[in-house]
Structure formats: structure tokens, C-alpha cells
Coordinates of N, CA, C and O in Angstrom, one line a residue:
M1 N -11.7 63.4 26.1 CA -11.8 62.3 25.2 C -10.7 62.5 24.1 O -10.5 63.6 23.7
K2 N -10.2 61.3 23.7 CA -9.2 61.3 22.6 C -9.7 60.3 21.6 O -10.0 59.2 21.9
I3 N -9.6 60.8 20.3 CA -10.1 59.9 19.2 C -8.9 59.8 18.2 O -8.4 60.8 17.8
R4 N -8.6 58.6 17.8 CA -7.6 58.4 16.8 C -8.3 58.4 15.4 O -9.1 57.6 15.1
C5 N -7.9 59.4 14.6 CA -8.4 59.4 13.2 C -7.7 58.3 12.4 O -6.7 57.7 12.8
E6 N -8.4 57.9 11.3 CA -7.8 56.9 10.5 C -6.4 57.2 9.9 O -5.7 56.3 9.6
C7 N -6.1 58.5 9.9 CA -4.7 58.9 9.4 C -3.7 58.8 10.5 O -2.5 59.0 10.3
G8 N -4.2 58.5 11.8 CA -3.2 58.4 12.9 C -3.2 59.6 13.8 O -2.7 59.5 14.9
H9 N -3.7 60.7 13.3 CA -3.8 62.0 14.2 C -4.7 61.7 15.4 O -5.8 61.1 15.2
I10 N -4.3 62.3 16.5 CA -5.2 62.2 17.7 C -6.0 63.5 17.8 O -5.4 64.6 17.9
I11 N -7.3 63.3 17.9 CA -8.2 64.4 18.0 C -8.6 64.5 19.5 O -9.1 63.5 20.1
V12 N -8.3 65.6 20.1 CA -8.5 65.8 21.6 C -9.7 66.7 21.8 O -9.8 67.7 21.3
D13 N -10.6 66.2 22.7 CA -11.8 66.9 23.1 C -11.7 67.0 24.6 O -12.3 66.1 25.3
Q14 N -11.1 68.0 25.2 CA -11.0 68.1 26.6 C -11.3 69.5 27.1 O -11.0 69.9 28.2
S15 N -11.9 70.3 26.2 CA -12.3 71.7 26.6 C -13.5 72.1 25.7 O -13.9 71.4 24.8
D16 N -13.9 73.3 25.9 CA -15.0 73.9 25.1 C -14.5 74.8 24.0 O -13.3 75.1 24.0
N17 N -15.4 75.1 23.1 CA -15.1 76.1 22.0 C -14.0 75.6 21.1 O -13.1 76.4 20.8
L18 N -14.0 74.3 20.7 CA -13.0 73.8 19.8 C -13.3 74.1 18.4 O -14.4 73.9 17.9
P19 N -12.3 74.6 17.6 CA -12.6 75.0 16.2 C -12.8 73.8 15.3 O -13.3 73.9 14.2
Y20 N -12.5 72.6 15.8 CA -12.7 71.4 14.9 C -13.8 70.5 15.4 O -13.9 69.3 15.0
K21 N -14.7 71.0 16.3 CA -15.8 70.2 16.8 C -17.1 70.9 16.5 O -17.2 72.2 16.5
A22 N -18.2 70.2 16.3 CA -19.5 70.7 16.1 C -20.5 69.7 16.7 O -20.2 68.6 17.0
H23 N -21.7 70.2 16.8 CA -22.8 69.3 17.3 C -23.8 69.2 16.2 O -24.3 70.2 15.7
L24 N -24.1 68.0 15.9 CA -25.1 67.7 14.8 C -26.4 67.4 15.4 O -26.6 66.6 16.3
I25 N -27.4 68.2 14.9 CA -28.8 67.9 15.4 C -29.6 67.3 14.3 O -29.9 67.9 13.3
P26 N -29.9 66.0 14.4 CA -30.7 65.3 13.4 C -32.1 66.0 13.3 O -32.6 66.5 14.2
D27 N -32.6 66.0 12.1 CA -33.9 66.7 11.8 C -35.0 66.1 12.7 O -35.9 66.8 13.1
T28 N -34.8 64.8 13.0 CA -35.9 64.1 13.8 C -35.9 64.7 15.2 O -36.8 64.4 16.0
Q29 N -34.8 65.4 15.6 CA -34.7 66.0 17.0 C -35.1 67.4 17.1 O -35.2 68.0 18.2
M30 N -35.5 68.0 16.0 CA -35.8 69.5 15.9 C -37.0 69.8 16.8 O -37.1 70.9 17.4
E31 N -37.9 68.9 16.9 CA -39.1 69.1 17.7 C -38.8 69.4 19.2 O -39.4 70.1 19.9
G32 N -37.7 68.8 19.6 CA -37.2 69.0 21.0 C -36.9 70.4 21.3 O -37.1 70.9 22.4
I33 N -36.4 71.1 20.3 CA -36.0 72.5 20.4 C -37.3 73.3 20.7 O -37.3 74.2 21.6
F34 N -38.4 73.0 20.0 CA -39.6 73.7 20.2 C -40.3 73.4 21.5 O -40.9 74.2 22.2
E35 N -40.1 72.1 21.9 CA -40.6 71.7 23.2 C -39.9 72.5 24.3 O -40.5 72.9 25.3
G36 N -38.6 72.6 24.2 CA -37.8 73.3 25.2 C -38.2 74.8 25.2 O -38.3 75.4 26.3
A37 N -38.5 75.4 24.1 CA -38.9 76.8 24.1 C -40.3 76.9 24.8 O -40.5 77.9 25.6
A38 N -41.2 76.0 24.6 CA -42.5 76.1 25.3 C -42.3 75.9 26.8 O -42.9 76.6 27.6
K39 N -41.4 75.0 27.2 CA -41.1 74.8 28.6 C -40.5 76.0 29.3 O -40.7 76.3 30.4
L40 N -39.6 76.7 28.5 CA -39.0 77.9 29.0 C -40.0 78.9 29.3 O -40.0 79.6 30.3
S41 N -41.0 79.1 28.4 CA -42.1 80.0 28.7 C -42.9 79.6 30.0 O -43.2 80.5 30.8
D42 N -43.1 78.3 30.2 CA -43.7 77.9 31.4 C -42.9 78.2 32.6 O -43.4 78.5 33.7
F43 N -41.6 78.0 32.5 CA -40.7 78.3 33.6 C -40.8 79.8 34.0 O -40.9 80.1 35.2
I44 N -40.7 80.7 33.0 CA -40.8 82.1 33.3 C -42.1 82.4 34.0 O -42.2 83.2 34.9
E45 N -43.2 81.8 33.5 CA -44.5 82.1 34.1 C -44.6 81.6 35.5 O -45.1 82.2 36.4
A46 N -44.0 80.4 35.8 CA -43.9 79.8 37.2 C -43.2 80.8 38.1 O -43.6 81.0 39.3
I47 N -42.1 81.3 37.6 CA -41.3 82.3 38.5 C -42.2 83.5 38.8 O -42.2 83.9 40.0
G48 N -42.9 84.0 37.8 CA -43.8 85.1 38.1 C -44.9 84.8 39.1 O -45.3 85.7 39.8
K49 N -45.3 83.6 39.1 CA -46.4 83.2 40.1 C -45.8 82.7 41.4 O -46.6 82.3 42.3
G50 N -44.5 82.7 41.6 CA -43.9 82.3 42.8 C -43.9 80.8 43.0 O -43.9 80.2 44.1
K51 N -44.0 80.0 41.8 CA -44.0 78.6 41.8 C -42.8 77.9 41.2 O -42.9 76.9 40.6
R52 N -41.7 78.6 41.3 CA -40.4 78.2 40.7 C -40.1 76.8 41.2 O -39.8 75.9 40.4
S53 N -40.1 76.5 42.5 CA -39.7 75.2 43.1 C -40.6 74.1 42.6 O -40.2 73.0 42.3
D54 N -41.9 74.4 42.5 CA -42.9 73.4 42.0 C -42.6 73.1 40.6 O -42.6 71.9 40.2
W55 N -42.3 74.1 39.8 CA -42.0 73.8 38.3 C -40.7 73.0 38.2 O -40.7 72.0 37.4
I56 N -39.7 73.3 39.0 CA -38.5 72.5 38.9 C -38.7 71.1 39.3 O -38.3 70.2 38.6
E57 N -39.4 70.8 40.3 CA -39.7 69.5 40.8 C -40.5 68.7 39.7 O -40.3 67.5 39.4
E58 N -41.5 69.4 39.2 CA -42.4 68.8 38.2 C -41.6 68.4 36.9 O -41.8 67.4 36.3
N59 N -40.6 69.2 36.5 CA -39.9 69.0 35.3 C -38.6 68.3 35.4 O -38.1 67.7 34.4
F60 N -38.0 68.3 36.6 CA -36.7 67.7 36.7 C -36.6 66.6 37.9 O -35.7 65.9 38.0
G61 N -37.7 66.6 38.7 CA -37.7 65.6 39.8 C -37.3 66.3 41.1 O -36.8 67.4 41.2
E62 N -37.6 65.5 42.2 CA -37.4 66.0 43.5 C -35.9 66.2 43.9 O -35.6 67.1 44.6
E63 N -35.0 65.4 43.3 CA -33.6 65.5 43.6 C -32.9 66.6 42.9 O -31.8 67.0 43.3
Y64 N -33.5 67.2 41.9 CA -32.8 68.3 41.2 C -32.6 69.5 42.2 O -33.5 69.9 42.9
P65 N -31.4 70.1 42.2 CA -31.1 71.2 43.1 C -31.9 72.5 42.8 O -31.8 73.0 41.7
K66 N -32.7 72.9 43.7 CA -33.6 74.1 43.5 C -32.8 75.4 43.7 O -33.3 76.4 43.3
E67 N -31.6 75.3 44.2 CA -30.9 76.6 44.5 C -30.0 77.0 43.3 O -29.4 78.1 43.3
L68 N -30.1 76.3 42.2 CA -29.4 76.7 41.0 C -29.9 78.0 40.4 O -31.1 78.3 40.6
T69 N -29.1 78.7 39.7 CA -29.5 79.9 39.1 C -30.5 79.6 38.0 O -30.6 78.5 37.4
N70 N -31.3 80.6 37.6 CA -32.3 80.5 36.5 C -31.5 80.1 35.2 O -32.0 79.3 34.4
T71 N -30.4 80.7 35.0 CA -29.6 80.5 33.8 C -29.2 79.0 33.8 O -29.3 78.4 32.7
A72 N -28.7 78.4 34.9 CA -28.3 77.0 34.9 C -29.5 76.1 34.6 O -29.4 75.1 33.9
I73 N -30.7 76.5 35.2 CA -31.9 75.7 34.9 C -32.3 75.7 33.5 O -32.6 74.7 32.9
I74 N -32.2 76.9 32.9 CA -32.6 77.1 31.5 C -31.6 76.3 30.6 O -32.0 75.6 29.7
S75 N -30.3 76.3 30.9 CA -29.4 75.5 30.2 C -29.7 74.0 30.3 O -29.6 73.3 29.3
D76 N -30.0 73.6 31.5 CA -30.3 72.1 31.7 C -31.6 71.8 30.9 O -31.7 70.7 30.3
L77 N -32.5 72.7 30.9 CA -33.8 72.4 30.2 C -33.5 72.3 28.7 O -34.0 71.3 28.0
I78 N -32.7 73.2 28.1 CA -32.4 73.1 26.7 C -31.6 71.9 26.4 O -32.0 71.1 25.4
M79 N -30.6 71.6 27.2 CA -29.8 70.4 26.9 C -30.6 69.1 27.0 O -30.3 68.1 26.4
S80 N -31.6 69.1 27.9 CA -32.4 67.9 28.1 C -33.3 67.6 26.9 O -33.7 66.5 26.6
K81 N -33.6 68.6 26.1 CA -34.4 68.5 24.9 C -33.6 68.3 23.6 O -34.2 67.8 22.6
L82 N -32.3 68.6 23.6 CA -31.5 68.5 22.4 C -30.8 67.1 22.5 O -30.1 66.8 23.4
K83 N -31.0 66.4 21.4 CA -30.3 65.1 21.3 C -29.3 65.3 20.1 O -29.6 65.1 19.0
T84 N -28.1 65.7 20.5 CA -27.1 66.0 19.4 C -26.1 64.8 19.4 O -26.0 64.0 20.2
R85 N -25.4 64.9 18.3 CA -24.2 64.0 18.1 C -23.0 64.8 17.9 O -23.1 65.9 17.3
N86 N -21.9 64.4 18.4 CA -20.6 65.1 18.2 C -20.1 64.9 16.8 O -20.2 63.8 16.2
M87 N -19.5 65.9 16.3 CA -18.8 65.9 15.0 C -17.4 66.5 15.2 O -17.3 67.5 15.9
Y88 N -16.5 65.9 14.5 CA -15.1 66.5 14.6 C -14.5 66.5 13.2 O -15.0 65.7 12.3
Q89 N -13.6 67.4 12.9 CA -12.8 67.3 11.7 C -11.4 67.2 12.1 O -10.8 68.0 12.8
C90 N -10.7 66.2 11.5 CA -9.3 66.0 11.8 C -8.5 67.2 11.2 O -8.7 67.5 10.0
E91 N -7.7 67.8 12.0 CA -6.9 68.9 11.6 C -5.8 68.5 10.7 O -5.2 69.3 10.0
S92 N -5.5 67.2 10.7 CA -4.4 66.8 9.9 C -4.8 66.4 8.4 O -4.3 66.9 7.5
C93 N -5.8 65.5 8.3 CA -6.2 65.1 7.0 C -7.5 65.6 6.5 O -7.9 65.5 5.3
G94 N -8.3 66.3 7.4 CA -9.6 66.8 6.9 C -10.8 65.9 7.0 O -11.9 66.3 6.8
R95 N -10.6 64.6 7.4 CA -11.7 63.7 7.6 C -12.7 64.3 8.6 O -12.3 64.9 9.6
V96 N -14.0 64.0 8.3 CA -15.0 64.4 9.2 C -15.5 63.1 9.9 O -15.7 62.1 9.3
L97 N -15.6 63.2 11.3 CA -16.0 62.1 12.1 C -17.4 62.5 12.6 O -17.6 63.5 13.2
I98 N -18.4 61.6 12.5 CA -19.7 61.8 13.0 C -20.0 60.6 14.0 O -19.8 59.5 13.6
E99 N -20.4 61.0 15.2 CA -20.7 60.0 16.2 C -21.9 59.2 15.9 O -23.0 59.8 15.7
K100 N -21.8 57.9 15.8 CA -22.9 57.0 15.6 C -23.6 56.6 16.9 O -24.8 56.6 17.0
S101 N -22.8 56.4 17.9 CA -23.2 56.1 19.3 C -22.1 56.5 20.2 O -21.0 56.9 19.7
V102 N -22.2 56.5 21.5 CA -21.2 57.0 22.4 C -19.9 56.3 22.1 O -19.8 55.1 22.2
G103 N -18.9 57.1 21.7 CA -17.6 56.6 21.4 C -17.3 55.9 20.1 O -16.2 55.5 19.8
A104 N -18.4 55.8 19.3 CA -18.2 55.1 18.0 C -18.5 56.2 16.9 O -19.5 56.9 16.9
F105 N -17.6 56.2 15.9 CA -17.6 57.3 14.9 C -17.6 56.7 13.5 O -17.0 55.6 13.3
E106 N -18.2 57.4 12.6 CA -18.1 57.1 11.2 C -17.2 58.1 10.6 O -17.4 59.3 10.9
F107 N -16.3 57.7 9.7 CA -15.3 58.7 9.1 C -15.7 59.0 7.6 O -16.1 58.1 6.9
F108 N -15.6 60.2 7.3 CA -15.9 60.7 5.9 C -14.7 61.5 5.4 O -14.3 62.4 6.2
Y109 N -14.3 61.3 4.2 CA -13.1 62.0 3.7 C -13.6 63.0 2.6 O -14.2 62.6 1.7
P110 N -13.4 64.3 2.8 CA -13.9 65.3 1.9 C -13.1 65.2 0.5 O -11.9 64.7 0.5
E111 N -13.7 65.6 -0.5 CA -13.1 65.5 -1.8 C -12.0 66.5 -2.1 O -11.0 66.2 -2.7
G112 N -12.2 67.7 -1.5 CA -11.2 68.7 -1.8 C -10.3 69.1 -0.5 O -10.8 69.0 0.6
K113 N -9.1 69.4 -0.7 CA -8.2 69.8 0.4 C -8.7 71.1 1.1 O -8.4 71.4 2.2
E114 N -9.5 71.9 0.3 CA -10.0 73.2 0.9 C -11.1 72.9 2.0 O -11.5 73.9 2.6
A115 N -11.5 71.7 2.2 CA -12.5 71.4 3.1 C -12.0 71.5 4.6 O -12.8 71.4 5.5
K116 N -10.7 71.6 4.8 CA -10.2 71.7 6.2 C -10.8 72.9 6.8 O -10.9 74.0 6.2
G117 N -11.1 72.8 8.1 CA -11.6 74.0 8.9 C -13.1 74.3 8.7 O -13.5 75.3 9.0
I118 N -13.8 73.3 8.1 CA -15.3 73.6 7.9 C -16.1 73.7 9.1 O -17.2 74.3 9.0
L119 N -15.7 73.2 10.2 CA -16.4 73.3 11.5 C -16.1 74.6 12.3 O -16.7 74.8 13.3
N120 N -15.2 75.3 11.8 CA -14.7 76.5 12.6 C -15.6 77.7 12.2 O -15.9 78.1 11.1

């Protein structure tokens, strides 16, 4: 994805671990983190009881691939419970962009020049 900042700089999001990108978790979504932790405990218990496939089907549906690693399943479980918004900081002017909806951003300009790099 490429986003044009109000200053004209192009913010590029085409890889992971970007120093100018963050994920915002609204407080109203924090409960999802705890739900995910509880489901993780249930998943581990199901593995111990030999009911891994049953748990996967119950929590992700019949179409979900059961041959995935436990790590991949745990990652999917956590991501399914987190409702985050993307945040970026323009490396040129320091503006902070917060995603309002998919592809739509609100721009905020920090008061001080020292604010650059705050997401790193």
C-alpha cells in the first residue's frame, strides 16, 4: 500500500517491521486480547486430549486447514481477536496518520519537530 501524506511524501507499506508504522488497539478492543488468551488455553488443552482437529473446526470452521502448525493457528487466533488500526508517521514532515476505515486516514501534525520517529 502507498499513502500520500498531506506534505506530498509517499508512505510505503509493503513489508513488515517498518519503523514508521504501528498498530493502534482501541481500548474498546482490549477484551478481545483476553478472549484470545482464554481460547489459547482451550487450544492447548484440546491438543493434550487429542482433540486438536475438533477444536480447530469449532473455532475456525470446517474449511480451515488442519495441517497448519500450532504456531500458525495461535497467530490466527490472536489476530482474529485483535481489531487494530494502522498508524503511520510521515518520515518527511512528522505527521501521524491514523486509519479511520480501510484506506481512509486522519492526519495529525505534531507540535514539535522532535516528534519524528515516535513509532520506532
